[in-house]
């Protein structure tokens, strides 16, 4: 039975670093795998609000700016044993006011999509979450050879500006801030070079039950597979997650490798979605909040 919480007993305030532990407990209560360190990373990059009553934090919502024109919204959590719709709407109202006139991007579950549509969001794409443990034999069997002239190498200190530029092109909005933060916590990063220089990159970091691969940026799906294969091969036997934008052939290939599709989300925007570069694609997201 759902608890009946009077709205007058719920208070709303800004999310602070002191709320990270409570927010992580909240996310675990709804089946999200975020570690304390994952929440700390999320909180440092953004701003947000919590709902609380005499029992503590019972809801959260976060947002992150990407330049002057774009922002993303996520980590909207209200456990089902609360009067979720009322609390969720109030949290969203505060976050939307915080963001202001920017185009706002988010990933919505099928259950939450109607609420976001009521708030003026429209769908423009999809994200498929893949996860699992990759066997070394599967990686070897489905390995993707590099194109002539290509090579994969570790990221160097001189690459950071170029990687931020690649990410911004692929996402259609500024990514320098989030990429700089991600490079600080990443377990590793590689770039793929051709005769013309750097054409793609892929990062991997600790997340949830194991590792997360993303972003993966490349001019074509073959190079995206090669980048993903690098991390899947070097960490065969570990639990991995990758959030794939656009799905299609890459999603099917991930299933064959052993990273099975677990969830499907719809990407939505309030305002005009970013204009993407036709010659460079973000095949895997940093996560579903940052894009």
Coordinates of C-alpha atoms in Angstrom, one line a residue:
X1 CA 0.0 0.0 0.0
X2 CA 1.3 3.4 -0.9
X3 CA 1.9 5.9 1.9
X4 CA -0.3 8.9 1.8
X5 CA 2.0 11.9 2.3
X6 CA 0.3 15.3 2.7
X7 CA 1.9 17.8 0.5
X8 CA 2.2 20.2 3.4
X9 CA 4.6 17.7 5.1
X10 CA 7.0 17.7 2.1
X11 CA 9.6 20.4 1.9
X12 CA 11.7 21.3 -1.2
X13 CA 15.2 22.7 -1.2
X14 CA 18.4 22.7 -3.2
X15 CA 20.5 19.6 -3.5
X16 CA 23.8 19.9 -1.7
X17 CA 26.9 17.7 -1.3
X18 CA 25.5 16.6 2.1
X19 CA 22.6 14.9 0.3
X20 CA 24.7 12.5 -1.8
X21 CA 24.4 9.6 0.6
X22 CA 20.6 10.0 0.9
X23 CA 20.3 10.3 -2.8
X24 CA 22.3 7.2 -3.4
X25 CA 20.1 5.3 -1.0
X26 CA 17.1 6.6 -2.8
X27 CA 18.4 5.4 -6.2
X28 CA 19.1 2.0 -4.8
X29 CA 15.5 1.8 -3.5
X30 CA 14.2 2.0 -7.1
X31 CA 16.8 -0.4 -8.5
X32 CA 19.4 2.0 -9.9
X33 CA 23.0 0.8 -9.5
X34 CA 24.7 4.1 -8.8
X35 CA 27.6 4.0 -6.3
X36 CA 28.3 6.8 -3.9
X37 CA 31.1 7.9 -6.2
X38 CA 28.8 8.0 -9.2
X39 CA 26.5 10.4 -7.3
X40 CA 29.4 12.5 -6.2
X41 CA 30.4 12.9 -9.8
X42 CA 26.8 13.8 -10.8
X43 CA 26.4 16.3 -8.0
X44 CA 29.7 18.1 -8.7
X45 CA 28.7 18.8 -12.3
X46 CA 25.1 20.0 -11.8
X47 CA 22.5 21.4 -9.6
X48 CA 19.2 20.2 -8.4
X49 CA 16.5 19.9 -5.7
X50 CA 15.4 17.4 -3.2
X51 CA 12.0 16.7 -1.6
X52 CA 12.1 15.7 2.1
X53 CA 9.8 15.1 5.0
X54 CA 10.4 14.1 8.6
X55 CA 11.8 10.7 7.4
X56 CA 14.5 12.4 5.2
X57 CA 15.0 12.8 1.5
X58 CA 12.1 11.2 -0.5
X59 CA 12.8 12.7 -4.0
X60 CA 15.4 14.2 -6.2
X61 CA 15.8 15.9 -9.6
X62 CA 19.0 17.3 -11.2
X63 CA 20.1 19.4 -14.2
X64 CA 23.3 20.2 -16.0
X65 CA 24.1 23.1 -18.3
X66 CA 25.8 22.7 -21.7
X67 CA 26.8 26.1 -22.8
X68 CA 24.3 28.9 -22.9
X69 CA 21.7 27.2 -25.1
X70 CA 21.3 23.7 -23.8
X71 CA 20.7 21.8 -20.6
X72 CA 19.9 18.2 -19.6
X73 CA 17.6 16.9 -16.9
X74 CA 17.8 13.7 -15.0
X75 CA 18.1 11.7 -11.8
X76 CA 14.4 12.3 -11.2
X77 CA 13.6 9.8 -8.5
X78 CA 10.6 9.5 -6.3
X79 CA 10.0 6.0 -4.8
X80 CA 6.6 4.4 -5.5
X81 CA 5.7 4.3 -1.8
X82 CA 5.2 8.1 -1.9
X83 CA 2.6 10.2 -3.7
X84 CA 5.0 10.3 -6.6
X85 CA 3.2 12.4 -9.1
X86 CA 2.7 15.4 -6.9
X87 CA 6.2 15.3 -5.6
X88 CA 7.7 14.6 -9.0
X89 CA 5.8 17.5 -10.6
X90 CA 7.0 19.9 -7.9
X91 CA 10.6 18.8 -8.3
X92 CA 10.4 19.2 -12.0
X93 CA 8.8 22.6 -11.7
X94 CA 11.8 23.8 -9.6
X95 CA 14.4 22.3 -12.0
X96 CA 12.7 23.8 -15.1
X97 CA 12.7 27.2 -13.5
X98 CA 16.4 26.8 -12.7
X99 CA 17.2 25.9 -16.3
X100 CA 15.2 28.8 -17.8
X101 CA 15.0 29.4 -21.5
X102 CA 17.5 26.8 -22.7
X103 CA 16.6 23.8 -24.8
X104 CA 16.2 20.9 -22.3
X105 CA 17.1 17.3 -23.1
X106 CA 16.2 14.1 -21.2
X107 CA 15.8 10.4 -21.5
X108 CA 12.4 9.2 -20.4
X109 CA 11.1 5.7 -19.6
X110 CA 7.8 4.6 -21.2
X111 CA 6.1 5.2 -17.9
X112 CA 7.3 8.8 -17.4
X113 CA 6.9 9.8 -21.1
X114 CA 3.3 11.1 -20.7
X115 CA 4.3 13.4 -17.8
X116 CA 7.1 14.9 -19.8
X117 CA 4.8 15.4 -22.8
X118 CA 2.4 17.3 -20.6
X119 CA 5.4 19.6 -19.7
X120 CA 6.1 20.4 -23.3
X121 CA 8.7 17.8 -24.2
X122 CA 8.6 16.0 -27.6
X123 CA 10.5 12.7 -28.6
X124 CA 13.3 12.8 -31.1
X125 CA 15.3 9.6 -30.6
X126 CA 15.9 6.6 -28.4
X127 CA 18.6 5.1 -26.1
X128 CA 19.1 1.5 -25.5
X129 CA 20.9 0.4 -22.3
X130 CA 23.0 -2.7 -22.8
X131 CA 24.8 -4.5 -20.0
X132 CA 26.4 -7.8 -19.1
X133 CA 29.6 -9.8 -18.8
X134 CA 31.6 -10.2 -22.1
X135 CA 33.4 -13.5 -22.6
X136 CA 36.9 -13.2 -24.2
X137 CA 35.9 -15.8 -26.8
X138 CA 33.0 -13.7 -27.9
X139 CA 35.1 -10.6 -28.2
X140 CA 37.7 -12.4 -30.3
X141 CA 35.0 -14.0 -32.5
X142 CA 33.3 -10.7 -33.2
X143 CA 36.3 -8.4 -33.3
X144 CA 36.3 -5.7 -35.8
X145 CA 39.5 -5.1 -37.8
X146 CA 40.8 -1.6 -38.1
X147 CA 40.5 0.2 -41.4
X148 CA 43.8 0.7 -43.4
X149 CA 45.7 3.6 -41.8
X150 CA 43.8 3.5 -38.5
X151 CA 45.3 2.9 -35.1
X152 CA 44.0 2.9 -31.6
X153 CA 46.2 4.4 -28.9
X154 CA 45.8 5.7 -25.3
X155 CA 44.7 9.3 -24.7
X156 CA 47.6 11.7 -24.0
X157 CA 47.6 15.0 -22.2
X158 CA 47.7 16.9 -25.5
X159 CA 44.5 15.2 -26.7
X160 CA 42.1 16.6 -24.2
X161 CA 41.2 19.8 -26.1
X162 CA 40.7 17.7 -29.3
X163 CA 38.5 15.2 -27.5
X164 CA 36.3 18.0 -26.1
X165 CA 35.9 19.4 -29.6
X166 CA 35.0 16.0 -31.1
X167 CA 32.4 15.4 -28.4
X168 CA 30.9 18.9 -28.9
X169 CA 30.7 18.3 -32.7
X170 CA 29.0 14.9 -32.2
X171 CA 26.6 16.1 -29.5
X172 CA 25.8 19.4 -31.2
X173 CA 26.4 21.4 -28.0
X174 CA 29.4 22.3 -25.8
X175 CA 30.9 19.4 -23.9
X176 CA 34.2 20.8 -22.6
X177 CA 33.1 20.9 -19.0
X178 CA 31.7 17.4 -18.7
X179 CA 34.5 15.9 -20.8
X180 CA 37.2 17.5 -18.5
X181 CA 35.4 16.1 -15.4
X182 CA 35.0 12.7 -17.0
X183 CA 38.7 12.5 -18.0
X184 CA 39.5 13.0 -14.3
X185 CA 37.5 9.9 -13.2
X186 CA 37.9 7.7 -16.2
X187 CA 39.7 4.4 -15.8
X188 CA 41.1 4.9 -19.3
X189 CA 40.5 6.5 -22.6
X190 CA 41.6 5.7 -26.2
X191 CA 41.5 7.6 -29.5
X192 CA 41.4 6.3 -33.0
X193 CA 43.6 8.0 -35.5
X194 CA 43.7 7.9 -39.3
X195 CA 45.9 9.6 -41.8
X196 CA 44.0 12.8 -41.1
X197 CA 44.5 12.7 -37.4
X198 CA 42.1 11.9 -34.5
X199 CA 38.7 10.8 -35.8
X200 CA 37.1 9.2 -32.7
X201 CA 37.5 8.3 -29.0
X202 CA 36.1 6.1 -26.3
X203 CA 36.3 6.4 -22.5
X204 CA 35.6 3.9 -19.8
X205 CA 35.0 4.4 -16.1
X206 CA 33.9 2.6 -13.0
X207 CA 30.1 2.8 -12.6
X208 CA 27.5 0.8 -10.7
X209 CA 28.2 -2.9 -10.7
X210 CA 31.3 -2.7 -12.9
X211 CA 32.2 -0.4 -15.7
X212 CA 30.5 2.0 -18.1
X213 CA 31.8 2.6 -21.7
X214 CA 31.0 6.1 -23.0
X215 CA 31.1 8.3 -24.7
X216 CA 32.0 6.5 -27.9
X217 CA 32.5 9.0 -30.8
X218 CA 33.4 7.9 -34.3
X219 CA 32.6 8.8 -37.9
X220 CA 31.1 5.4 -38.7
X221 CA 29.8 2.2 -37.0
X222 CA 32.9 0.1 -37.9
X223 CA 35.2 2.4 -36.0
X224 CA 32.7 2.6 -33.1
X225 CA 32.7 -1.2 -32.9
X226 CA 36.5 -1.2 -32.9
X227 CA 36.6 1.3 -30.0
X228 CA 34.0 -0.6 -28.0
X229 CA 35.8 -3.9 -28.8
X230 CA 39.0 -2.4 -27.3
X231 CA 37.4 -2.0 -23.9
X232 CA 35.3 -5.1 -24.0
X233 CA 38.4 -7.2 -24.9
X234 CA 40.7 -5.6 -22.3
X235 CA 38.1 -6.1 -19.6
X236 CA 36.5 -9.4 -20.6
X237 CA 34.9 -11.1 -17.6
X238 CA 33.9 -7.8 -16.0
X239 CA 30.4 -6.4 -15.8
X240 CA 29.9 -3.6 -18.3
X241 CA 27.2 -1.1 -19.3
X242 CA 26.9 1.0 -22.4
X243 CA 24.0 3.3 -23.4
X244 CA 23.6 3.3 -27.1
X245 CA 22.1 6.2 -29.0
X246 CA 20.1 5.5 -32.1
X247 CA 20.2 1.7 -31.7
X248 CA 20.2 -0.1 -35.1
X249 CA 23.0 -2.4 -36.1
X250 CA 25.2 -1.4 -33.1
X251 CA 22.5 -2.6 -30.7
X252 CA 22.3 -6.0 -32.4
X253 CA 26.0 -6.4 -32.4
X254 CA 26.2 -5.6 -28.7
X255 CA 23.7 -8.4 -28.0
X256 CA 25.9 -10.8 -30.0
X257 CA 29.0 -9.7 -28.0
X258 CA 27.1 -10.4 -24.8
X259 CA 26.1 -6.9 -23.7
X260 CA 22.4 -7.6 -23.8
X261 CA 19.7 -4.9 -24.1
X262 CA 18.2 -4.3 -20.7
X263 CA 16.1 -1.1 -21.1
X264 CA 14.9 1.3 -23.8
X265 CA 14.4 5.0 -23.3
X266 CA 13.0 7.7 -25.5
X267 CA 15.1 10.9 -25.8
X268 CA 13.0 14.1 -25.5
X269 CA 13.5 17.8 -25.9
X270 CA 11.7 20.9 -24.8
X271 CA 12.9 23.3 -27.5
X272 CA 14.9 22.5 -30.7
X273 CA 17.2 19.5 -30.3
X274 CA 20.8 20.1 -31.1
X275 CA 21.9 20.0 -34.8
X276 CA 24.2 17.0 -35.1
X277 CA 27.3 16.7 -37.3
X278 CA 26.5 14.3 -40.2
X279 CA 30.1 13.2 -40.4
X280 CA 30.6 12.4 -36.7
X281 CA 28.4 10.4 -34.4
X282 CA 28.1 9.8 -30.7
X283 CA 27.3 6.1 -30.7
X284 CA 27.3 5.7 -26.9
X285 CA 26.4 8.3 -24.3
X286 CA 28.4 9.4 -21.2
X287 CA 25.1 8.4 -19.5
X288 CA 21.5 9.1 -20.0
X289 CA 21.6 12.4 -18.1
X290 CA 24.6 14.1 -19.6
X291 CA 24.0 12.5 -23.1

